[in-house]
């Protein structure tokens, strides 16, 4: 059993294709590729932590959830408003969470956090929300400033649209390796 992470899939969100410069002609193509990539990476007994903004509308999310392999966990993003029917597809739905991935404590939140739980004790922070825009660039600069000041700052944007994510859930090892 492996643990995977991803954020900001925005299933069914037509404008996000243009906003993120996603390589899709329409939402149907985006949906098919996300499902294919997900199921090529994730087995039925794997865990997938979705760090917010899963679907633009609940009905579109419901149509996709049943096709995705693995045990799914949802950390709510600003666009997530899951119904009870939708929540049934998730092991849990939370505003944020702290989990263990092997021996690493992982702080999960849709939003980037400047200083997170056990940051000075080796915990890693995974987030989304800022896509690949100026907010992301600003947060990365803040992280560089912290590192220069001797403040541990191991956190990663797991937005699906980032090159290293490739619209595919990734393990913590893959995330760390891609960002080293």
Coordinates of C-alpha atoms in Angstrom, one line a residue:
X1 CA 0.0 0.0 0.0
X2 CA 1.3 3.4 -1.0
X3 CA 0.2 6.9 -0.2
X4 CA -0.3 9.5 -3.0
X5 CA -1.0 13.2 -3.1
X6 CA -2.5 15.6 -5.6
X7 CA -4.4 18.9 -5.6
X8 CA -6.5 21.2 -7.8
X9 CA -7.9 18.7 -10.3
X10 CA -10.8 21.1 -10.9
X11 CA -12.8 18.3 -12.7
X12 CA -15.3 19.9 -15.1
X13 CA -13.9 23.5 -14.7
X14 CA -13.7 24.8 -18.2
X15 CA -12.0 28.1 -17.4
X16 CA -9.2 26.4 -15.5
X17 CA -7.9 25.0 -18.8
X18 CA -7.1 28.5 -20.0
X19 CA -6.1 29.9 -16.6
X20 CA -3.5 27.2 -15.9
X21 CA -2.6 26.8 -19.6
X22 CA -3.5 23.1 -19.2
X23 CA -2.8 21.0 -22.4
X24 CA -6.4 20.0 -22.9
X25 CA -8.9 20.9 -25.6
X26 CA -11.9 20.7 -23.3
X27 CA -13.0 19.4 -19.9
X28 CA -13.9 15.9 -21.3
X29 CA -10.3 15.4 -22.5
X30 CA -9.0 16.7 -19.1
X31 CA -11.2 14.3 -17.3
X32 CA -10.2 11.3 -19.4
X33 CA -6.5 12.0 -19.0
X34 CA -6.8 12.6 -15.2
X35 CA -8.6 9.3 -14.8
X36 CA -6.2 7.4 -16.9
X37 CA -3.1 8.9 -15.2
X38 CA -4.6 8.3 -11.7
X39 CA -5.5 4.6 -12.4
X40 CA -2.1 3.9 -14.0
X41 CA -0.4 5.1 -10.8
X42 CA -2.8 4.1 -8.0
X43 CA -3.8 0.5 -7.0
X44 CA -7.1 -0.4 -5.3
X45 CA -5.5 -0.6 -1.8
X46 CA -3.5 2.6 -2.1
X47 CA -4.4 5.9 -0.3
X48 CA -4.8 9.1 -2.3
X49 CA -5.0 12.4 -0.4
X50 CA -6.7 15.1 -2.5
X51 CA -5.7 18.5 -1.2
X52 CA -8.7 20.4 -2.3
X53 CA -10.5 21.7 -5.4
X54 CA -11.3 18.2 -6.7
X55 CA -14.3 19.1 -8.9
X56 CA -16.0 22.3 -10.1
X57 CA -19.5 20.9 -9.6
X58 CA -20.5 18.0 -7.4
X59 CA -22.3 16.1 -10.2
X60 CA -19.1 16.1 -12.3
X61 CA -17.1 14.9 -9.2
X62 CA -19.6 12.1 -8.5
X63 CA -19.2 10.9 -12.1
X64 CA -15.5 10.6 -11.7
X65 CA -15.1 9.4 -8.1
X66 CA -16.4 5.9 -8.9
X67 CA -13.8 5.5 -11.7
X68 CA -10.8 6.4 -9.6
X69 CA -8.9 3.5 -7.9
X70 CA -7.7 3.7 -4.3
X71 CA -9.0 4.8 -0.9
X72 CA -9.6 8.6 -1.2
X73 CA -9.3 11.3 1.4
X74 CA -10.4 14.9 0.8
X75 CA -8.8 18.0 2.4
X76 CA -11.3 20.7 1.5
X77 CA -10.4 23.5 -0.8
X78 CA -12.1 26.7 -1.5
X79 CA -14.2 25.2 -4.4
X80 CA -15.2 21.9 -2.5
X81 CA -18.8 21.8 -1.3
X82 CA -19.3 18.0 -1.2
X83 CA -22.8 16.6 -0.7
X84 CA -23.4 13.6 1.6
X85 CA -23.5 11.4 -1.5
X86 CA -20.1 12.6 -2.6
X87 CA -18.6 12.3 0.9
X88 CA -19.5 8.6 0.8
X89 CA -16.6 8.1 -1.7
X90 CA -14.1 9.4 0.8
X91 CA -12.6 7.7 3.9
X92 CA -12.8 11.2 5.5
X93 CA -13.3 14.8 4.5
X94 CA -11.4 17.4 6.6
X95 CA -10.3 21.0 6.6
X96 CA -6.7 19.9 7.1
X97 CA -4.9 16.9 8.5
X98 CA -1.6 15.6 9.9
X99 CA -0.8 12.0 8.8
X100 CA 2.2 9.7 8.9
X101 CA 3.8 8.6 5.6
X102 CA 6.3 5.9 6.7
X103 CA 8.3 7.8 9.3
X104 CA 7.5 11.3 8.1
X105 CA 4.8 13.4 9.5
X106 CA 2.9 15.2 6.7
X107 CA 0.8 18.3 7.2
X108 CA -1.9 18.5 4.6
X109 CA -3.8 21.7 3.8
X110 CA -5.2 23.1 0.6
X111 CA -3.5 26.4 1.4
X112 CA 0.2 27.0 1.8
X113 CA 1.2 27.5 5.4
X114 CA 4.2 29.6 6.3
X115 CA 4.9 27.8 9.6
X116 CA 3.3 24.4 10.2
X117 CA 3.0 21.8 12.9
X118 CA 6.4 20.2 13.8
X119 CA 8.2 22.1 11.1
X120 CA 11.3 22.1 13.2
X121 CA 11.0 18.4 13.9
X122 CA 11.1 17.2 10.2
X123 CA 7.5 17.3 9.2
X124 CA 6.7 18.1 5.6
X125 CA 3.9 20.3 4.4
X126 CA 1.9 19.6 1.2
X127 CA -0.5 22.1 -0.3
X128 CA -2.2 23.3 -3.4
X129 CA -4.4 26.4 -4.1
X130 CA -1.7 28.6 -5.6
X131 CA -1.5 26.6 -8.9
X132 CA 1.6 27.9 -10.8
X133 CA 1.0 31.6 -10.6
X134 CA 2.4 34.7 -8.8
X135 CA 1.1 33.4 -5.4
X136 CA 3.2 30.3 -5.9
X137 CA 6.2 32.2 -6.9
X138 CA 5.9 34.5 -3.9
X139 CA 5.5 31.5 -1.5
X140 CA 8.6 29.9 -3.0
X141 CA 10.6 33.1 -2.4
X142 CA 9.4 33.1 1.2
X143 CA 10.6 29.5 1.5
X144 CA 14.0 30.5 0.2
X145 CA 14.2 33.4 2.7
X146 CA 13.4 31.0 5.5
X147 CA 16.0 28.5 4.4
X148 CA 18.6 31.2 4.3
X149 CA 17.7 32.2 7.8
X150 CA 18.1 28.6 9.0
X151 CA 14.4 27.8 9.3
X152 CA 13.4 24.3 8.0
X153 CA 11.1 24.7 5.1
X154 CA 10.3 21.4 3.4
X155 CA 7.0 22.0 1.7
X156 CA 5.7 21.2 -1.7
X157 CA 2.9 22.3 -4.0
X158 CA 1.1 19.2 -5.3
X159 CA -1.1 21.0 -7.8
X160 CA -1.8 18.6 -10.6
X161 CA -0.9 21.2 -13.3
X162 CA 2.8 21.4 -12.2
X163 CA 5.2 19.8 -14.6
X164 CA 6.4 17.3 -12.0
X165 CA 2.9 16.3 -11.1
X166 CA 1.7 15.8 -14.7
X167 CA -2.0 15.4 -13.7
X168 CA -1.0 12.3 -11.7
X169 CA -1.1 11.5 -8.0
X170 CA 2.5 11.2 -6.7
X171 CA 4.1 9.6 -3.6
X172 CA 6.0 11.6 -1.1
X173 CA 9.3 10.1 -2.4
X174 CA 8.4 11.1 -6.0
X175 CA 7.5 14.6 -4.8
X176 CA 10.8 15.0 -2.8
X177 CA 12.9 13.6 -5.7
X178 CA 11.3 16.0 -8.3
X179 CA 12.0 19.0 -6.1
X180 CA 15.5 18.2 -5.0

